[in-house]
Amino acid sequence: MPFTLVTVTVVISLVLIVVKIYSKLTTGWDRSYTCLVGKTVVITGANTGIGFYTALDLSMRGARVILACRNREKAEDARQKIIKITGNPNVVVKLFDATSFDSVRAFAKDFNETEERLDILVNNAGMGTKDTPKTSDGCNLVMQVNYYSSFLLTHLLINKLKASAPSRVVNVSSILHKIANLDPEDLDRYPDKRPFSYLVAYGNSKLGNVCFTVELARRLKGTGVTVNALHPGLILTKIFDEAEGIQKFLLATLASICFKTPVEGAQTSIYLSVSPEVQNVSGEYFVDCAKETLGKKITLYDFRKKIWENTENRVCLSREEKIIYE
Ligand SMILES: NC(=O)c1ccc[n+]([C@@H]2O[C@H](COP(=O)([O-])OP(=O)(O)OC[C@H]3O[C@@H](n4cnc5c(N)ncnc54)[C@H](OP(=O)(O)O)[C@@H]3O)[C@@H](O)[C@H]2O)c1
């Protein structure tokens, strides 16, 4: 019996070590030396996790970096850290709460009135929850934070992006878009209550994200604005703080062994934001700084069109704000 226990422990440890080594060896790194002096960047959810390290890197390259965050205090802390580490004082906090379309509109209005240009927009803010609440706009919370608000923000900033071209939009999605069960006619519908249905709900928002990326790229052809989506990897951040009980224990154990760090998790966002290798690439999905094949559904125009049009309605775009394929 003790022998079996020892064997099992050794086998599990070996498997975990192999996973760890594999995860380290396959992490993609941005190796470019792109200078961003004179460029302006917006990163949503930049006060912590992947967004923070993306902001840190782009600040290091000399950009004017706008931290679009919902909590001023946390964002100020992040701003001070970034300035201290990079020596770049051109880091600014602007309030942005993805649970409210009014807040997204207020952010965009202020940005458009006060900023001269926009070279890189990183739609990074995201969350997951086991609950199924509605926002004050009457939307599924996870859909609104992870997808609708990025869709709306990008529409409201598109003229600045076009005027600053070549410019880039980077959408932080997730591999969980592959388990989505999104109804294009009823985007807000929560999946039926089953164990792990909250992961499907999260996947739905991230599928929305990837479809948005592909369709936006089509509509922006010839404008000099590119748009790509990514999965950052499994990254140890506070996004997993919601887990409880045994799930929390398993996550904590797994995370400490095989999850990547937030610095590693930021690499594909940074790569898509600055690498010359992808300056003319648009409408693609990346993992570890490498292009991956899009799922079949995402390539279907009718599927994307339905999602696009229903999202336009959800975020209440005016006719002038819509991005029309020309
Ligand atoms: N970590 C992973 O393994 C993983 C895997 C796949 C995809 N992703 C995606 O990567 C992105 C970054 O996540 P992360 O792992 O870095 O998580 P994180 O550490 O929890 O950071 C999420 C960021 O989004 C912000 N945010 C959440 N709700 C918001 C709202 N209503 N309005 C404005 N900002 C809001 C958070 O602000 P507060 O600090 O104020 O809450 C925080 O700055 C997300 O889109 C996530 O879905 C992460």
PDB file of N, CA, C and O and ligand atoms in Angstrom, residues 45-51 70-71 74 96-99 124-127 145 172-174 202 206 231-235 237-240, ligand 1:
ATOM      1  N   GLY A  45      -8.847  47.676 -18.180  1.00  0.00           N
ATOM      2  CA  GLY A  45      -8.502  46.720 -17.110  1.00  0.00           C
ATOM      3  C   GLY A  45      -7.006  46.617 -16.935  1.00  0.00           C
ATOM      4  O   GLY A  45      -6.458  45.513 -16.850  1.00  0.00           O
ATOM      5  N   ALA A  46      -6.334  47.784 -16.858  1.00  0.00           N
ATOM      6  CA  ALA A  46      -4.866  47.787 -16.864  1.00  0.00           C
ATOM      7  C   ALA A  46      -4.261  47.882 -15.476  1.00  0.00           C
ATOM      8  O   ALA A  46      -3.050  47.994 -15.338  1.00  0.00           O
ATOM      9  N   ASN A  47      -5.090  47.852 -14.432  1.00  0.00           N
ATOM     10  CA  ASN A  47      -4.527  48.051 -13.087  1.00  0.00           C
ATOM     11  C   ASN A  47      -3.915  46.788 -12.490  1.00  0.00           C
ATOM     12  O   ASN A  47      -3.190  46.860 -11.508  1.00  0.00           O
ATOM     13  N   THR A  48      -4.178  45.636 -13.097  1.00  0.00           N
ATOM     14  CA  THR A  48      -3.660  44.388 -12.526  1.00  0.00           C
ATOM     15  C   THR A  48      -3.527  43.329 -13.624  1.00  0.00           C
ATOM     16  O   THR A  48      -3.934  43.555 -14.768  1.00  0.00           O
ATOM     17  N   GLY A  49      -2.959  42.177 -13.244  1.00  0.00           N
ATOM     18  CA  GLY A  49      -2.920  41.018 -14.149  1.00  0.00           C
ATOM     19  C   GLY A  49      -2.285  41.288 -15.498  1.00  0.00           C
ATOM     20  O   GLY A  49      -1.305  42.036 -15.615  1.00  0.00           O
ATOM     21  N   ILE A  50      -2.862  40.677 -16.511  1.00  0.00           N
ATOM     22  CA  ILE A  50      -2.313  40.743 -17.873  1.00  0.00           C
ATOM     23  C   ILE A  50      -2.302  42.196 -18.380  1.00  0.00           C
ATOM     24  O   ILE A  50      -1.347  42.637 -19.019  1.00  0.00           O
ATOM     25  N   GLY A  51      -3.371  42.921 -18.070  1.00  0.00           N
ATOM     26  CA  GLY A  51      -3.479  44.309 -18.528  1.00  0.00           C
ATOM     27  C   GLY A  51      -2.369  45.172 -17.950  1.00  0.00           C
ATOM     28  O   GLY A  51      -1.797  46.022 -18.641  1.00  0.00           O
ATOM     29  N   ARG A  70     -11.859  50.842 -13.762  1.00  0.00           N
ATOM     30  CA  ARG A  70     -13.103  51.227 -13.071  1.00  0.00           C
ATOM     31  C   ARG A  70     -12.852  51.767 -11.668  1.00  0.00           C
ATOM     32  O   ARG A  70     -13.721  52.402 -11.095  1.00  0.00           O
ATOM     33  N   ASN A  71     -11.699  51.467 -11.108  1.00  0.00           N
ATOM     34  CA  ASN A  71     -11.426  51.876  -9.736  1.00  0.00           C
ATOM     35  C   ASN A  71     -10.230  52.836  -9.725  1.00  0.00           C
ATOM     36  O   ASN A  71      -9.093  52.432  -9.986  1.00  0.00           O
ATOM     37  N   LYS A  74      -7.100  51.954  -7.364  1.00  0.00           N
ATOM     38  CA  LYS A  74      -6.257  50.847  -7.840  1.00  0.00           C
ATOM     39  C   LYS A  74      -5.482  51.279  -9.084  1.00  0.00           C
ATOM     40  O   LYS A  74      -4.318  50.915  -9.265  1.00  0.00           O
ATOM     41  N   PHE A  96     -13.266  53.960 -16.512  1.00  0.00           N
ATOM     42  CA  PHE A  96     -13.946  53.148 -17.529  1.00  0.00           C
ATOM     43  C   PHE A  96     -14.558  51.957 -16.808  1.00  0.00           C
ATOM     44  O   PHE A  96     -13.843  51.108 -16.284  1.00  0.00           O
ATOM     45  N   ASP A  97     -15.881  51.914 -16.749  1.00  0.00           N
ATOM     46  CA  ASP A  97     -16.539  50.772 -16.111  1.00  0.00           C
ATOM     47  C   ASP A  97     -17.315  50.000 -17.175  1.00  0.00           C
ATOM     48  O   ASP A  97     -18.316  50.494 -17.709  1.00  0.00           O
ATOM     49  N   ALA A  98     -16.838  48.795 -17.446  1.00  0.00           N
ATOM     50  CA  ALA A  98     -17.416  48.003 -18.540  1.00  0.00           C
ATOM     51  C   ALA A  98     -18.810  47.461 -18.214  1.00  0.00           C
ATOM     52  O   ALA A  98     -19.446  46.857 -19.082  1.00  0.00           O
ATOM     53  N   THR A  99     -19.284  47.663 -16.984  1.00  0.00           N
ATOM     54  CA  THR A  99     -20.650  47.204 -16.691  1.00  0.00           C
ATOM     55  C   THR A  99     -21.680  48.256 -17.097  1.00  0.00           C
ATOM     56  O   THR A  99     -22.884  48.031 -16.950  1.00  0.00           O
ATOM     57  N   ASN A 124      -8.891  44.589 -22.929  1.00  0.00           N
ATOM     58  CA  ASN A 124      -8.393  43.537 -22.029  1.00  0.00           C
ATOM     59  C   ASN A 124      -9.314  43.248 -20.847  1.00  0.00           C
ATOM     60  O   ASN A 124      -9.356  42.120 -20.350  1.00  0.00           O
ATOM     61  N   ALA A 125     -10.081  44.246 -20.381  1.00  0.00           N
ATOM     62  CA  ALA A 125     -10.881  44.068 -19.156  1.00  0.00           C
ATOM     63  C   ALA A 125     -11.775  42.835 -19.285  1.00  0.00           C
ATOM     64  O   ALA A 125     -12.391  42.609 -20.330  1.00  0.00           O
ATOM     65  N   GLY A 126     -11.830  42.051 -18.228  1.00  0.00           N
ATOM     66  CA  GLY A 126     -12.656  40.841 -18.291  1.00  0.00           C
ATOM     67  C   GLY A 126     -12.887  40.253 -16.919  1.00  0.00           C
ATOM     68  O   GLY A 126     -12.182  40.570 -15.952  1.00  0.00           O
ATOM     69  N   MET A 127     -13.907  39.417 -16.830  1.00  0.00           N
ATOM     70  CA  MET A 127     -14.243  38.772 -15.553  1.00  0.00           C
ATOM     71  C   MET A 127     -15.093  37.526 -15.822  1.00  0.00           C
ATOM     72  O   MET A 127     -15.563  37.295 -16.927  1.00  0.00           O
ATOM     73  N   VAL A 145     -19.394  42.961 -19.833  1.00  0.00           N
ATOM     74  CA  VAL A 145     -18.015  43.317 -19.461  1.00  0.00           C
ATOM     75  C   VAL A 145     -17.009  42.784 -20.489  1.00  0.00           C
ATOM     76  O   VAL A 145     -16.107  43.493 -20.930  1.00  0.00           O
ATOM     77  N   VAL A 172      -8.561  40.739 -26.116  1.00  0.00           N
ATOM     78  CA  VAL A 172      -8.148  39.603 -25.282  1.00  0.00           C
ATOM     79  C   VAL A 172      -9.340  38.670 -25.110  1.00  0.00           C
ATOM     80  O   VAL A 172     -10.324  38.991 -24.450  1.00  0.00           O
ATOM     81  N   SER A 173      -9.252  37.518 -25.767  1.00  0.00           N
ATOM     82  CA  SER A 173     -10.333  36.529 -25.716  1.00  0.00           C
ATOM     83  C   SER A 173      -9.890  35.395 -24.786  1.00  0.00           C
ATOM     84  O   SER A 173      -9.155  35.626 -23.815  1.00  0.00           O
ATOM     85  N   SER A 174     -10.310  34.182 -25.088  1.00  0.00           N
ATOM     86  CA  SER A 174      -9.916  33.029 -24.263  1.00  0.00           C
ATOM     87  C   SER A 174     -10.130  31.753 -25.066  1.00  0.00           C
ATOM     88  O   SER A 174     -11.027  31.685 -25.917  1.00  0.00           O
ATOM     89  N   TYR A 202     -18.968  32.262 -19.840  1.00  0.00           N
ATOM     90  CA  TYR A 202     -17.729  33.019 -20.076  1.00  0.00           C
ATOM     91  C   TYR A 202     -17.260  32.789 -21.521  1.00  0.00           C
ATOM     92  O   TYR A 202     -16.901  33.731 -22.232  1.00  0.00           O
ATOM     93  N   LYS A 206     -16.498  35.290 -24.887  1.00  0.00           N
ATOM     94  CA  LYS A 206     -15.217  35.286 -25.587  1.00  0.00           C
ATOM     95  C   LYS A 206     -15.375  34.864 -27.050  1.00  0.00           C
ATOM     96  O   LYS A 206     -14.578  35.251 -27.900  1.00  0.00           O
ATOM     97  N   HIS A 231      -5.717  34.304 -27.062  1.00  0.00           N
ATOM     98  CA  HIS A 231      -5.851  33.633 -25.762  1.00  0.00           C
ATOM     99  C   HIS A 231      -4.509  33.813 -25.058  1.00  0.00           C
ATOM    100  O   HIS A 231      -3.466  33.474 -25.626  1.00  0.00           O
ATOM    101  N   PRO A 232      -4.509  34.362 -23.819  1.00  0.00           N
ATOM    102  CA  PRO A 232      -3.221  34.665 -23.179  1.00  0.00           C
ATOM    103  C   PRO A 232      -2.522  33.456 -22.559  1.00  0.00           C
ATOM    104  O   PRO A 232      -1.382  33.573 -22.117  1.00  0.00           O
ATOM    105  N   GLY A 233      -3.206  32.312 -22.508  1.00  0.00           N
ATOM    106  CA  GLY A 233      -2.691  31.157 -21.769  1.00  0.00           C
ATOM    107  C   GLY A 233      -3.456  31.068 -20.460  1.00  0.00           C
ATOM    108  O   GLY A 233      -4.341  31.890 -20.187  1.00  0.00           O
ATOM    109  N   LEU A 234      -3.124  30.055 -19.661  1.00  0.00           N
ATOM    110  CA  LEU A 234      -3.726  29.963 -18.319  1.00  0.00           C
ATOM    111  C   LEU A 234      -2.810  30.716 -17.371  1.00  0.00           C
ATOM    112  O   LEU A 234      -1.671  30.312 -17.124  1.00  0.00           O
ATOM    113  N   ILE A 235      -3.305  31.824 -16.873  1.00  0.00           N
ATOM    114  CA  ILE A 235      -2.437  32.745 -16.156  1.00  0.00           C
ATOM    115  C   ILE A 235      -2.929  32.919 -14.726  1.00  0.00           C
ATOM    116  O   ILE A 235      -4.133  33.116 -14.498  1.00  0.00           O
ATOM    117  N   THR A 237      -3.912  34.886 -12.142  1.00  0.00           N
ATOM    118  CA  THR A 237      -4.315  36.270 -11.823  1.00  0.00           C
ATOM    119  C   THR A 237      -5.521  36.214 -10.895  1.00  0.00           C
ATOM    120  O   THR A 237      -6.041  35.140 -10.594  1.00  0.00           O
ATOM    121  N   LYS A 238      -6.037  37.379 -10.536  1.00  0.00           N
ATOM    122  CA  LYS A 238      -7.152  37.399  -9.592  1.00  0.00           C
ATOM    123  C   LYS A 238      -8.489  37.062 -10.259  1.00  0.00           C
ATOM    124  O   LYS A 238      -9.521  37.050  -9.603  1.00  0.00           O
ATOM    125  N   ILE A 239      -8.462  36.759 -11.554  1.00  0.00           N
ATOM    126  CA  ILE A 239      -9.700  36.371 -12.236  1.00  0.00           C
ATOM    127  C   ILE A 239     -10.242  35.060 -11.635  1.00  0.00           C
ATOM    128  O   ILE A 239     -11.425  34.768 -11.732  1.00  0.00           O
ATOM    129  N   PHE A 240      -9.343  34.279 -11.009  1.00  0.00           N
ATOM    130  CA  PHE A 240      -9.782  33.013 -10.427  1.00  0.00           C
ATOM    131  C   PHE A 240     -10.198  33.154  -8.958  1.00  0.00           C
ATOM    132  O   PHE A 240     -10.495  32.160  -8.303  1.00  0.00           O
TER     133      PHE A 240
HETATM  134  N1  LIG B   1      -6.040  34.591 -16.430  1.00  0.00           N
HETATM  135  C1  LIG B   1      -6.312  33.705 -17.375  1.00  0.00           C
HETATM  136  O1  LIG B   1      -5.972  32.511 -17.272  1.00  0.00           O
HETATM  137  C2  LIG B   1      -7.057  34.137 -18.596  1.00  0.00           C
HETATM  138  C3  LIG B   1      -7.306  33.172 -19.588  1.00  0.00           C
HETATM  139  C4  LIG B   1      -7.982  33.556 -20.735  1.00  0.00           C
HETATM  140  C5  LIG B   1      -8.385  34.873 -20.897  1.00  0.00           C
HETATM  141  N2  LIG B   1      -8.152  35.788 -19.919  1.00  0.00           N
HETATM  142  C6  LIG B   1      -8.602  37.165 -20.139  1.00  0.00           C
HETATM  143  O2  LIG B   1      -7.532  38.055 -19.919  1.00  0.00           O
HETATM  144  C7  LIG B   1      -8.046  39.348 -19.570  1.00  0.00           C
HETATM  145  C8  LIG B   1      -7.319  39.861 -18.348  1.00  0.00           C
HETATM  146  O3  LIG B   1      -7.640  39.022 -17.256  1.00  0.00           O
HETATM  147  P1  LIG B   1      -6.635  38.723 -16.063  1.00  0.00           P
HETATM  148  O4  LIG B   1      -6.407  37.277 -16.038  1.00  0.00           O
HETATM  149  O5  LIG B   1      -5.487  39.647 -16.092  1.00  0.00           O
HETATM  150  O6  LIG B   1      -7.611  39.006 -14.824  1.00  0.00           O
HETATM  151  P2  LIG B   1      -7.550  40.073 -13.643  1.00  0.00           P
HETATM  152  O7  LIG B   1      -6.227  40.082 -13.000  1.00  0.00           O
HETATM  153  O8  LIG B   1      -8.761  39.794 -12.837  1.00  0.00           O
HETATM  154  O9  LIG B   1      -7.721  41.466 -14.420  1.00  0.00           O
HETATM  155  C9  LIG B   1      -8.932  41.817 -15.015  1.00  0.00           C
HETATM  156  C10 LIG B   1      -8.946  43.303 -15.250  1.00  0.00           C
HETATM  157  O10 LIG B   1     -10.235  43.642 -15.791  1.00  0.00           O
HETATM  158  C11 LIG B   1     -10.788  44.657 -14.974  1.00  0.00           C
HETATM  159  N3  LIG B   1     -12.231  44.643 -14.957  1.00  0.00           N
HETATM  160  C12 LIG B   1     -13.067  43.672 -14.510  1.00  0.00           C
HETATM  161  N4  LIG B   1     -14.336  44.085 -14.581  1.00  0.00           N
HETATM  162  C13 LIG B   1     -14.309  45.357 -15.072  1.00  0.00           C
HETATM  163  C14 LIG B   1     -15.271  46.337 -15.360  1.00  0.00           C
HETATM  164  N5  LIG B   1     -16.554  46.128 -15.111  1.00  0.00           N
HETATM  165  N6  LIG B   1     -14.875  47.523 -15.872  1.00  0.00           N
HETATM  166  C15 LIG B   1     -13.571  47.780 -16.094  1.00  0.00           C
HETATM  167  N7  LIG B   1     -12.599  46.910 -15.832  1.00  0.00           N
HETATM  168  C16 LIG B   1     -12.963  45.706 -15.322  1.00  0.00           C
HETATM  169  C17 LIG B   1     -10.251  44.397 -13.575  1.00  0.00           C
HETATM  170  O11 LIG B   1     -10.414  45.568 -12.775  1.00  0.00           O
HETATM  171  P3  LIG B   1     -10.547  45.453 -11.161  1.00  0.00           P
HETATM  172  O12 LIG B   1      -9.157  45.207 -10.650  1.00  0.00           O
HETATM  173  O13 LIG B   1     -11.108  46.765 -10.755  1.00  0.00           O
HETATM  174  O14 LIG B   1     -11.451  44.300 -10.883  1.00  0.00           O
HETATM  175  C18 LIG B   1      -8.815  44.090 -13.933  1.00  0.00           C
HETATM  176  O15 LIG B   1      -8.115  45.284 -14.164  1.00  0.00           O
HETATM  177  C19 LIG B   1      -9.544  39.147 -19.354  1.00  0.00           C
HETATM  178  O16 LIG B   1     -10.243  39.572 -20.510  1.00  0.00           O
HETATM  179  C20 LIG B   1      -9.676  37.650 -19.194  1.00  0.00           C
HETATM  180  O17 LIG B   1     -10.964  37.193 -19.555  1.00  0.00           O
HETATM  181  C21 LIG B   1      -7.483  35.454 -18.765  1.00  0.00           C
END
